[in-house]
Amino acid sequence: MANFETLCVHPLGKEKEFADSVTSPIFPSVAYNYLDSDELQYPGFYSNYNQKRLGRIIAELENGVWGMVFSSGMAAISTAILSFVQHNDHIIFSRDLYGGTWKFAEQELVKRNIKFSYAENTLDSFQSVLTDRTRLIYIETPANPLLNIVPLKQIAGLAKKHGIITVVDNTFASPINQQPILHGIDMVVHSGTKYLGGHNDLPFGALVSNHQQHKEQILSTAKMYGGSLAPYQCYLVEHSLKTLAIRIQQQNKNALAIAGYLAQHSAINRVYYPGLASHPEHVLASEQMKGFGGVLSFELDASPEDIIVFLKSLSVIQPALSLGGVESLICSPAATSHKGLTGTQRSHLGIRDNLLRLSVGIEHANDLITDLQQAISKALGK
Ligand code: PLP
């Protein structure tokens, strides 16, 4: 198999019928001749050429056998979950979840009488909440915003023993840094809006399975809940994926340099980055990841007012909520993504009010460090 840099630029080998075109064509059709179609039961907006091609490309990057794309990460996540659980079944979620996934569990799964538990990031904890109705284990690693790591191989082993399906949200790592299927995981989901799209302008989601037999059930759920991705958007994603490997390599490199810089700064209380030897799960991250990603978090030793001064003083890094794009973005989880939790819930998760999450872009690391340095100095005089 070709290396990632090559796979991103030349996915799926050459499509014979379009061999004279360097880039992919766009097919807007959502209607197909039913006499020739082998997927008649699905509307054209789930079997369009560009959608199917993009699903196959992302499946190839994730080392899965089958993939499908959606109009958002949440559409992929809700489809993955609802395809495999019903009334009275039980799900185990890793403790640190994207807010939307957490809300989906607390509001939508509750309405459907689907039970769930949260596990800490250890095999023992997953084992301790297992029930005879557990059908699905859903994991985020590295997780937002403290970059905690869940042991994929161990959890996949536990799930296999009990016939449970495993799903990993691989948004934070991207397939360049981590391929959960190679660790025994059954399905991978993405908010493609982040690294896969990579330019803070392309909302979409993806689901990859390592089992051909999942396809029918997933397509049937997807069809009921909508969330199909338009062909032109599929083309734009394919366009973005060509630079995925080099973007991620630059983001990994920048994040490690910035984490190292912040770790020795007197105005910073703590840095959370799995690439630092001081990260409690650094060894595990090194075993299951090929790179540590472009997101890090840190606690600025500052009052809420000084944090606002710091954020306003940044000139290259922008205070904004997303992550994974070429532009560096920073946000306060307590004031944004985790605002909906109570103070007690946030402190149980270890999210302090002075925590800042930085999604590192592809700018030069020195310019980002200089930007952080001058903003800390304006806010705190250090
Ligand atoms: N998973 C993770 C880890 C996320 O950070 C997000 C969004 O921030 C999602 C899923 C949801 O993706 P989307 O916003 O594309 O629906």
Short mmCIF file of C-alpha atoms and ligand atoms in Angstrom, two decimals:
data_model
loop_
_atom_site.label_atom_id
_atom_site.label_comp_id
_atom_site.label_asym_id
_atom_site.label_seq_id
_atom_site.Cartn_x
_atom_site.Cartn_y
_atom_site.Cartn_z
CA MET A 1 0.00 0.00 0.00
CA ALA A 2 1.25 3.50 -0.86
CA ASN A 3 2.34 5.90 1.90
CA PHE A 4 -0.18 8.39 3.29
CA GLU A 5 1.21 11.40 1.40
CA THR A 6 0.65 9.52 -1.88
CA LEU A 7 -2.70 7.98 -0.88
CA CYS A 8 -4.12 11.43 -0.09
CA VAL A 9 -3.18 12.75 -3.54
CA HIS A 10 -3.98 9.58 -5.51
CA PRO A 11 -6.75 7.76 -3.65
CA LEU A 12 -8.24 4.50 -4.95
CA GLY A 13 -5.77 4.18 -7.81
CA LYS A 14 -6.95 5.42 -11.19
CA GLU A 15 -10.65 5.35 -12.08
CA LYS A 16 -10.40 3.91 -15.59
CA GLU A 17 -13.39 5.77 -17.08
CA PHE A 18 -11.91 9.16 -16.12
CA ALA A 19 -8.27 8.35 -16.71
CA ASP A 20 -7.67 11.47 -18.81
CA SER A 21 -8.80 13.85 -16.04
CA VAL A 22 -6.39 14.65 -13.19
CA THR A 23 -9.15 15.65 -10.77
CA SER A 24 -12.49 13.93 -10.15
CA PRO A 25 -15.63 14.89 -12.06
CA ILE A 26 -18.71 16.14 -10.19
CA PHE A 27 -21.97 14.29 -10.81
CA PRO A 28 -24.97 16.21 -9.48
CA SER A 29 -27.52 13.50 -10.31
CA VAL A 30 -29.69 12.11 -7.52
CA ALA A 31 -31.76 9.99 -9.93
CA TYR A 32 -30.53 6.83 -11.59
CA ASN A 33 -31.87 4.37 -14.13
CA TYR A 34 -33.49 1.79 -11.89
CA LEU A 35 -33.04 -0.99 -14.46
CA ASP A 36 -29.25 -0.70 -14.01
CA SER A 37 -29.06 0.16 -10.30
CA ASP A 38 -28.10 -2.40 -7.68
CA GLU A 39 -28.97 0.03 -4.86
CA LEU A 40 -32.53 0.78 -5.80
CA GLN A 41 -33.78 0.75 -2.22
CA TYR A 42 -31.72 3.85 -1.35
CA PRO A 43 -32.55 7.29 -2.70
CA GLY A 44 -30.04 8.72 -5.18
CA PHE A 45 -28.82 11.18 -2.59
CA TYR A 46 -27.13 8.28 -0.79
CA SER A 47 -25.80 6.57 -3.88
CA ASN A 48 -24.50 9.49 -5.88
CA TYR A 49 -21.10 8.95 -7.55
CA ASN A 50 -19.24 11.63 -5.54
CA GLN A 51 -20.70 10.45 -2.22
CA LYS A 52 -19.76 6.85 -2.86
CA ARG A 53 -16.29 7.78 -4.09
CA LEU A 54 -15.61 9.96 -1.03
CA GLY A 55 -16.86 7.20 1.29
CA ARG A 56 -14.40 4.80 -0.34
CA ILE A 57 -11.52 7.30 -0.08
CA ILE A 58 -12.05 7.88 3.64
CA ALA A 59 -12.47 4.13 4.20
CA GLU A 60 -9.12 3.59 2.48
CA LEU A 61 -7.44 6.21 4.70
CA GLU A 62 -8.94 4.60 7.81
CA ASN A 63 -8.10 1.05 6.72
CA GLY A 64 -11.76 0.07 6.80
CA VAL A 65 -13.76 -1.89 4.25
CA TRP A 66 -16.64 0.49 3.74
CA GLY A 67 -17.37 4.19 4.32
CA MET A 68 -20.05 6.77 3.94
CA VAL A 69 -20.23 10.55 4.22
CA PHE A 70 -22.78 12.83 5.88
CA SER A 71 -23.62 16.52 6.07
CA SER A 72 -22.12 16.84 9.59
CA GLY A 73 -20.16 14.92 12.19
CA MET A 74 -23.28 14.64 14.35
CA ALA A 75 -25.19 13.00 11.47
CA ALA A 76 -22.43 10.36 11.24
CA ILE A 77 -22.35 9.88 15.03
CA SER A 78 -26.11 9.60 15.52
CA THR A 79 -26.36 7.18 12.57
CA ALA A 80 -23.52 5.01 13.91
CA ILE A 81 -25.17 4.77 17.31
CA LEU A 82 -28.80 4.38 16.28
CA SER A 83 -27.98 1.69 13.72
CA PHE A 84 -26.96 -0.77 16.42
CA VAL A 85 -28.99 -0.13 19.57
CA GLN A 86 -32.63 -0.26 20.47
CA HIS A 87 -35.00 0.11 23.43
CA ASN A 88 -33.39 -1.26 26.65
CA ASP A 89 -29.96 -1.83 25.11
CA HIS A 90 -26.93 -0.37 26.87
CA ILE A 91 -24.00 1.71 25.59
CA ILE A 92 -20.69 2.51 27.30
CA PHE A 93 -19.29 5.94 26.46
CA SER A 94 -15.78 7.06 27.30
CA ARG A 95 -16.04 9.83 29.88
CA ASP A 96 -14.77 12.80 27.86
CA LEU A 97 -17.13 13.40 24.96
CA TYR A 98 -17.77 16.15 22.45
CA GLY A 99 -20.65 18.22 23.91
CA GLY A 100 -23.03 17.34 21.06
CA THR A 101 -22.48 13.60 21.56
CA TRP A 102 -22.99 13.99 25.31
CA LYS A 103 -26.26 15.89 24.70
CA PHE A 104 -27.36 13.27 22.16
CA ALA A 105 -26.95 10.62 24.86
CA GLU A 106 -28.56 12.63 27.66
CA GLN A 107 -31.54 13.80 25.57
CA GLU A 108 -32.11 11.55 22.54
CA LEU A 109 -31.03 8.16 23.92
CA VAL A 110 -32.99 8.79 27.11
CA LYS A 111 -36.15 9.46 25.04
CA ARG A 112 -35.66 6.10 23.31
CA ASN A 113 -35.10 4.29 26.60
CA ILE A 114 -31.59 3.34 25.55
CA LYS A 115 -29.41 3.01 28.64
CA PHE A 116 -25.81 4.16 28.92
CA SER A 117 -22.89 4.52 31.34
CA TYR A 118 -19.70 6.54 31.24
CA ALA A 119 -16.32 4.88 31.77
CA GLU A 120 -13.03 6.37 32.88
CA ASN A 121 -10.14 5.84 30.46
CA THR A 122 -9.10 2.39 31.69
CA LEU A 123 -9.98 -1.20 30.81
CA ASP A 124 -11.10 -1.82 34.41
CA SER A 125 -13.54 1.05 34.27
CA PHE A 126 -15.08 -0.16 30.98
CA GLN A 127 -15.31 -3.67 32.40
CA SER A 128 -16.97 -2.45 35.58
CA VAL A 129 -19.93 -0.85 33.75
CA LEU A 130 -20.47 -3.68 31.27
CA THR A 131 -23.96 -5.27 31.39
CA ASP A 132 -25.51 -8.19 29.57
CA ARG A 133 -27.41 -5.61 27.48
CA THR A 134 -24.28 -3.69 26.38
CA ARG A 135 -24.35 -3.56 22.58
CA LEU A 136 -22.01 -0.67 21.79
CA ILE A 137 -18.86 0.95 23.18
CA TYR A 138 -18.24 4.51 22.01
CA ILE A 139 -14.83 6.13 22.54
CA GLU A 140 -13.21 9.51 21.93
CA THR A 141 -9.42 9.49 21.97
CA PRO A 142 -7.62 11.87 22.18
CA ALA A 143 -10.57 13.52 23.87
CA ASN A 144 -11.66 17.10 24.10
CA PRO A 145 -10.36 19.24 25.82
CA LEU A 146 -7.74 17.55 28.05
CA LEU A 147 -6.42 15.18 25.37
CA ASN A 148 -7.00 12.11 27.53
CA ILE A 149 -6.16 8.81 25.85
CA VAL A 150 -8.24 5.59 25.92
CA PRO A 151 -6.45 2.24 25.38
CA LEU A 152 -7.92 1.11 22.06
CA LYS A 153 -6.50 -2.41 21.82
CA GLN A 154 -7.61 -3.35 25.33
CA ILE A 155 -11.14 -2.01 24.90
CA ALA A 156 -11.46 -3.64 21.45
CA GLY A 157 -10.38 -6.96 23.03
CA LEU A 158 -12.95 -6.66 25.80
CA ALA A 159 -15.70 -5.80 23.30
CA LYS A 160 -14.84 -8.73 21.01
CA LYS A 161 -15.04 -11.13 23.93
CA HIS A 162 -18.61 -10.00 24.60
CA GLY A 163 -19.78 -9.49 20.99
CA ILE A 164 -20.03 -5.71 21.43
CA ILE A 165 -19.57 -3.24 18.55
CA THR A 166 -16.90 -0.56 19.07
CA VAL A 167 -16.99 2.97 17.63
CA VAL A 168 -14.19 5.55 17.86
CA ASP A 169 -14.58 9.26 17.16
CA ASN A 170 -11.25 9.84 15.41
CA THR A 171 -11.80 13.55 14.78
CA PHE A 172 -8.94 14.81 16.98
CA ALA A 173 -6.32 12.42 15.60
CA SER A 174 -7.27 12.09 11.91
CA PRO A 175 -6.30 8.87 10.09
CA ILE A 176 -2.80 10.25 9.56
CA ASN A 177 -2.11 10.04 13.30
CA GLN A 178 -4.32 7.13 14.35
CA GLN A 179 -6.20 4.30 12.65
CA PRO A 180 -8.45 2.72 15.29
CA ILE A 181 -9.46 -0.15 12.99
CA LEU A 182 -5.85 -1.39 13.07
CA HIS A 183 -6.26 -1.70 16.85
CA GLY A 184 -9.35 -3.91 16.50
CA ILE A 185 -12.06 -1.21 16.53
CA ASP A 186 -15.13 -1.89 14.35
CA MET A 187 -16.19 1.59 13.27
CA VAL A 188 -14.72 5.07 13.04
CA VAL A 189 -16.64 8.35 12.90
CA HIS A 190 -15.40 11.85 12.09
CA SER A 191 -16.44 15.40 12.31
CA GLY A 192 -14.84 15.98 8.92
CA THR A 193 -15.54 19.66 9.54
CA LYS A 194 -12.23 19.60 11.46
CA TYR A 195 -9.02 18.01 10.07
CA LEU A 196 -10.40 16.21 7.02
CA GLY A 197 -11.96 19.37 5.57
CA GLY A 198 -9.14 21.31 7.18
CA HIS A 199 -9.97 24.90 6.20
CA ASN A 200 -12.69 25.89 8.68
CA ASP A 201 -15.21 26.14 5.85
CA LEU A 202 -16.52 22.67 5.04
CA PRO A 203 -18.98 20.98 7.39
CA PHE A 204 -19.32 17.23 6.89
CA GLY A 205 -19.14 13.88 8.67
CA ALA A 206 -17.84 10.42 7.85
CA LEU A 207 -18.38 6.88 9.07
CA VAL A 208 -16.09 3.96 8.23
CA SER A 209 -16.78 0.36 9.14
CA ASN A 210 -14.52 -2.65 9.06
CA HIS A 211 -17.47 -4.93 8.29
CA GLN A 212 -19.28 -5.14 4.97
CA GLN A 213 -22.32 -6.53 6.80
CA HIS A 214 -22.81 -3.19 8.64
CA LYS A 215 -23.63 -1.46 5.37
CA GLU A 216 -27.33 -2.34 5.06
CA GLN A 217 -28.20 -1.31 8.61
CA ILE A 218 -26.23 1.93 8.47
CA LEU A 219 -27.65 2.97 5.09
CA SER A 220 -31.15 2.23 6.28
CA THR A 221 -30.70 4.40 9.43
CA ALA A 222 -29.00 7.16 7.44
CA LYS A 223 -31.90 7.23 5.01
CA MET A 224 -34.41 7.73 7.85
CA TYR A 225 -32.51 10.53 9.56
CA GLY A 226 -31.31 12.46 6.48
CA GLY A 227 -27.95 14.18 6.61
CA SER A 228 -26.72 13.40 3.10
CA LEU A 229 -23.75 15.39 1.72
CA ALA A 230 -24.18 17.28 -1.57
CA PRO A 231 -21.98 16.15 -4.51
CA TYR A 232 -20.17 19.49 -4.84
CA GLN A 233 -19.30 19.38 -1.11
CA CYS A 234 -17.96 15.85 -1.66
CA TYR A 235 -15.72 17.20 -4.40
CA LEU A 236 -14.45 19.97 -2.08
CA VAL A 237 -13.62 17.40 0.61
CA GLU A 238 -11.72 15.30 -1.92
CA HIS A 239 -9.83 18.46 -2.91
CA SER A 240 -8.98 19.17 0.78
CA LEU A 241 -7.88 15.59 1.44
CA LYS A 242 -5.04 15.90 -1.06
CA THR A 243 -3.16 18.03 1.48
CA LEU A 244 -4.27 16.12 4.60
CA ALA A 245 -0.96 14.35 5.26
CA ILE A 246 1.22 17.45 4.90
CA ARG A 247 -1.21 19.62 6.88
CA ILE A 248 -1.25 17.13 9.75
CA GLN A 249 2.53 16.72 9.72
CA GLN A 250 2.93 20.52 10.06
CA GLN A 251 0.25 20.70 12.77
CA ASN A 252 1.88 17.86 14.75
CA LYS A 253 5.25 19.61 14.55
CA ASN A 254 3.85 23.03 15.50
CA ALA A 255 1.81 21.68 18.41
CA LEU A 256 4.79 19.85 19.90
CA ALA A 257 6.95 23.01 19.65
CA ILE A 258 4.25 25.18 21.25
CA ALA A 259 3.50 22.65 24.00
CA GLY A 260 7.22 22.57 24.85
CA TYR A 261 7.36 26.37 24.91
CA LEU A 262 4.29 26.74 27.13
CA ALA A 263 5.40 23.97 29.52
CA GLN A 264 8.41 26.05 30.60
CA HIS A 265 6.58 29.42 30.80
CA SER A 266 6.06 30.82 34.30
CA ALA A 267 2.55 32.10 33.44
CA ILE A 268 1.31 28.61 32.54
CA ASN A 269 0.12 26.24 35.29
CA ARG A 270 -0.34 23.11 33.18
CA VAL A 271 -0.05 21.95 29.59
CA TYR A 272 -2.09 19.03 28.24
CA TYR A 273 -0.57 17.45 25.15
CA PRO A 274 -0.06 13.70 24.62
CA GLY A 275 3.24 14.35 22.87
CA LEU A 276 4.81 15.69 26.08
CA ALA A 277 6.54 13.10 28.27
CA SER A 278 4.74 14.74 31.23
CA HIS A 279 1.32 13.72 29.84
CA PRO A 280 0.07 10.83 32.05
CA GLU A 281 -0.80 8.71 28.98
CA HIS A 282 2.21 9.66 26.85
CA VAL A 283 3.45 6.06 26.59
CA LEU A 284 0.02 4.74 25.57
CA ALA A 285 -0.37 7.58 23.05
CA SER A 286 3.05 6.72 21.57
CA GLU A 287 1.92 3.09 21.16
CA GLN A 288 -1.38 3.77 19.41
CA MET A 289 -0.70 7.05 17.58
CA LYS A 290 1.78 7.90 14.84
CA GLY A 291 1.66 11.61 15.66
CA PHE A 292 0.14 13.46 18.61
CA GLY A 293 -2.11 15.87 16.75
CA GLY A 294 -2.55 19.61 16.50
CA VAL A 295 -4.65 20.30 19.60
CA LEU A 296 -3.25 21.15 23.02
CA SER A 297 -4.73 22.78 26.11
CA PHE A 298 -3.14 24.85 28.82
CA GLU A 299 -4.04 26.68 32.00
CA LEU A 300 -3.05 30.31 32.08
CA ASP A 301 -2.29 31.56 35.59
CA ALA A 302 -4.69 34.48 35.19
CA SER A 303 -8.02 35.96 36.27
CA PRO A 304 -11.03 35.74 33.89
CA GLU A 305 -10.48 39.45 33.02
CA ASP A 306 -6.79 38.88 32.22
CA ILE A 307 -7.71 35.88 30.07
CA ILE A 308 -9.95 38.15 27.97
CA VAL A 309 -7.04 40.62 27.61
CA PHE A 310 -4.80 37.70 26.56
CA LEU A 311 -7.31 36.50 23.95
CA LYS A 312 -7.88 40.00 22.58
CA SER A 313 -4.11 40.60 22.35
CA LEU A 314 -3.48 37.64 20.05
CA SER A 315 -2.97 38.72 16.47
CA VAL A 316 -2.24 35.51 14.51
CA ILE A 317 -4.22 33.03 16.64
CA GLN A 318 -7.94 33.73 16.52
CA PRO A 319 -10.44 33.14 19.33
CA ALA A 320 -12.93 30.82 17.63
CA LEU A 321 -14.62 27.53 18.44
CA SER A 322 -13.61 25.00 15.83
CA LEU A 323 -10.40 22.99 15.43
CA GLY A 324 -8.35 21.13 12.87
CA GLY A 325 -8.13 23.86 10.24
CA VAL A 326 -5.08 25.53 8.73
CA GLU A 327 -5.72 28.64 10.86
CA SER A 328 -4.76 28.46 14.55
CA LEU A 329 -7.80 28.92 16.79
CA ILE A 330 -8.13 29.23 20.56
CA CYS A 331 -11.11 28.96 22.92
CA SER A 332 -12.04 28.67 26.57
CA PRO A 333 -13.90 25.34 27.02
CA ALA A 334 -15.58 26.58 30.23
CA ALA A 335 -16.99 29.60 28.38
CA THR A 336 -17.87 27.79 25.16
CA SER A 337 -18.01 24.03 24.46
CA HIS A 338 -18.57 23.05 28.12
CA LYS A 339 -20.62 26.07 29.18
CA GLY A 340 -23.75 23.89 29.37
CA LEU A 341 -22.26 21.79 32.22
CA THR A 342 -22.52 22.82 35.86
CA GLY A 343 -19.36 23.97 37.66
CA THR A 344 -19.36 20.64 39.54
CA GLN A 345 -19.61 18.63 36.31
CA ARG A 346 -16.76 20.64 34.79
CA SER A 347 -14.57 20.20 37.83
CA HIS A 348 -15.29 16.43 37.84
CA LEU A 349 -13.94 16.39 34.27
CA GLY A 350 -10.92 18.49 35.31
CA ILE A 351 -11.93 21.50 33.20
CA ARG A 352 -10.88 24.64 35.07
CA ASP A 353 -12.07 28.15 34.21
CA ASN A 354 -8.55 29.19 33.15
CA LEU A 355 -8.17 26.30 30.69
CA LEU A 356 -7.63 27.30 27.05
CA ARG A 357 -7.74 24.93 24.08
CA LEU A 358 -5.46 25.76 21.18
CA SER A 359 -5.97 24.19 17.77
CA VAL A 360 -2.67 24.71 16.02
CA GLY A 361 -2.71 25.55 12.32
CA ILE A 362 -0.05 25.34 9.64
CA GLU A 363 1.52 28.77 10.23
CA HIS A 364 5.22 28.87 11.22
CA ALA A 365 5.65 27.68 14.82
CA ASN A 366 7.90 30.65 15.68
CA ASP A 367 5.19 33.14 14.66
CA LEU A 368 2.65 31.33 16.82
CA ILE A 369 5.02 31.26 19.80
CA THR A 370 5.80 34.96 19.36
CA ASP A 371 2.06 35.68 19.26
CA LEU A 372 1.44 33.75 22.50
CA GLN A 373 4.46 35.39 24.15
CA GLN A 374 3.38 38.98 23.37
CA ALA A 375 -0.26 38.29 24.42
CA ILE A 376 0.85 36.74 27.75
CA SER A 377 3.09 39.70 28.29
CA LYS A 378 0.26 42.22 27.58
CA ALA A 379 -2.16 40.35 29.86
CA LEU A 380 0.20 39.46 32.73
CA GLY A 381 3.39 41.43 32.26
CA LYS A 382 5.43 38.14 32.18
N1 PLP B 1 -16.81 14.96 17.37
C1 PLP B 1 -15.92 15.86 17.83
C2 PLP B 1 -14.71 15.36 18.57
C3 PLP B 1 -16.12 17.23 17.64
O1 PLP B 1 -15.21 18.11 18.11
C4 PLP B 1 -17.29 17.66 16.94
C5 PLP B 1 -17.56 19.08 16.73
O2 PLP B 1 -16.93 19.96 17.27
C6 PLP B 1 -18.20 16.70 16.51
C7 PLP B 1 -17.93 15.37 16.72
C8 PLP B 1 -19.47 17.09 15.79
O3 PLP B 1 -19.19 17.41 14.46
P1 PLP B 1 -20.06 18.43 13.58
O4 PLP B 1 -19.90 19.79 14.19
O5 PLP B 1 -19.42 18.31 12.22
O6 PLP B 1 -21.46 17.95 13.61
#
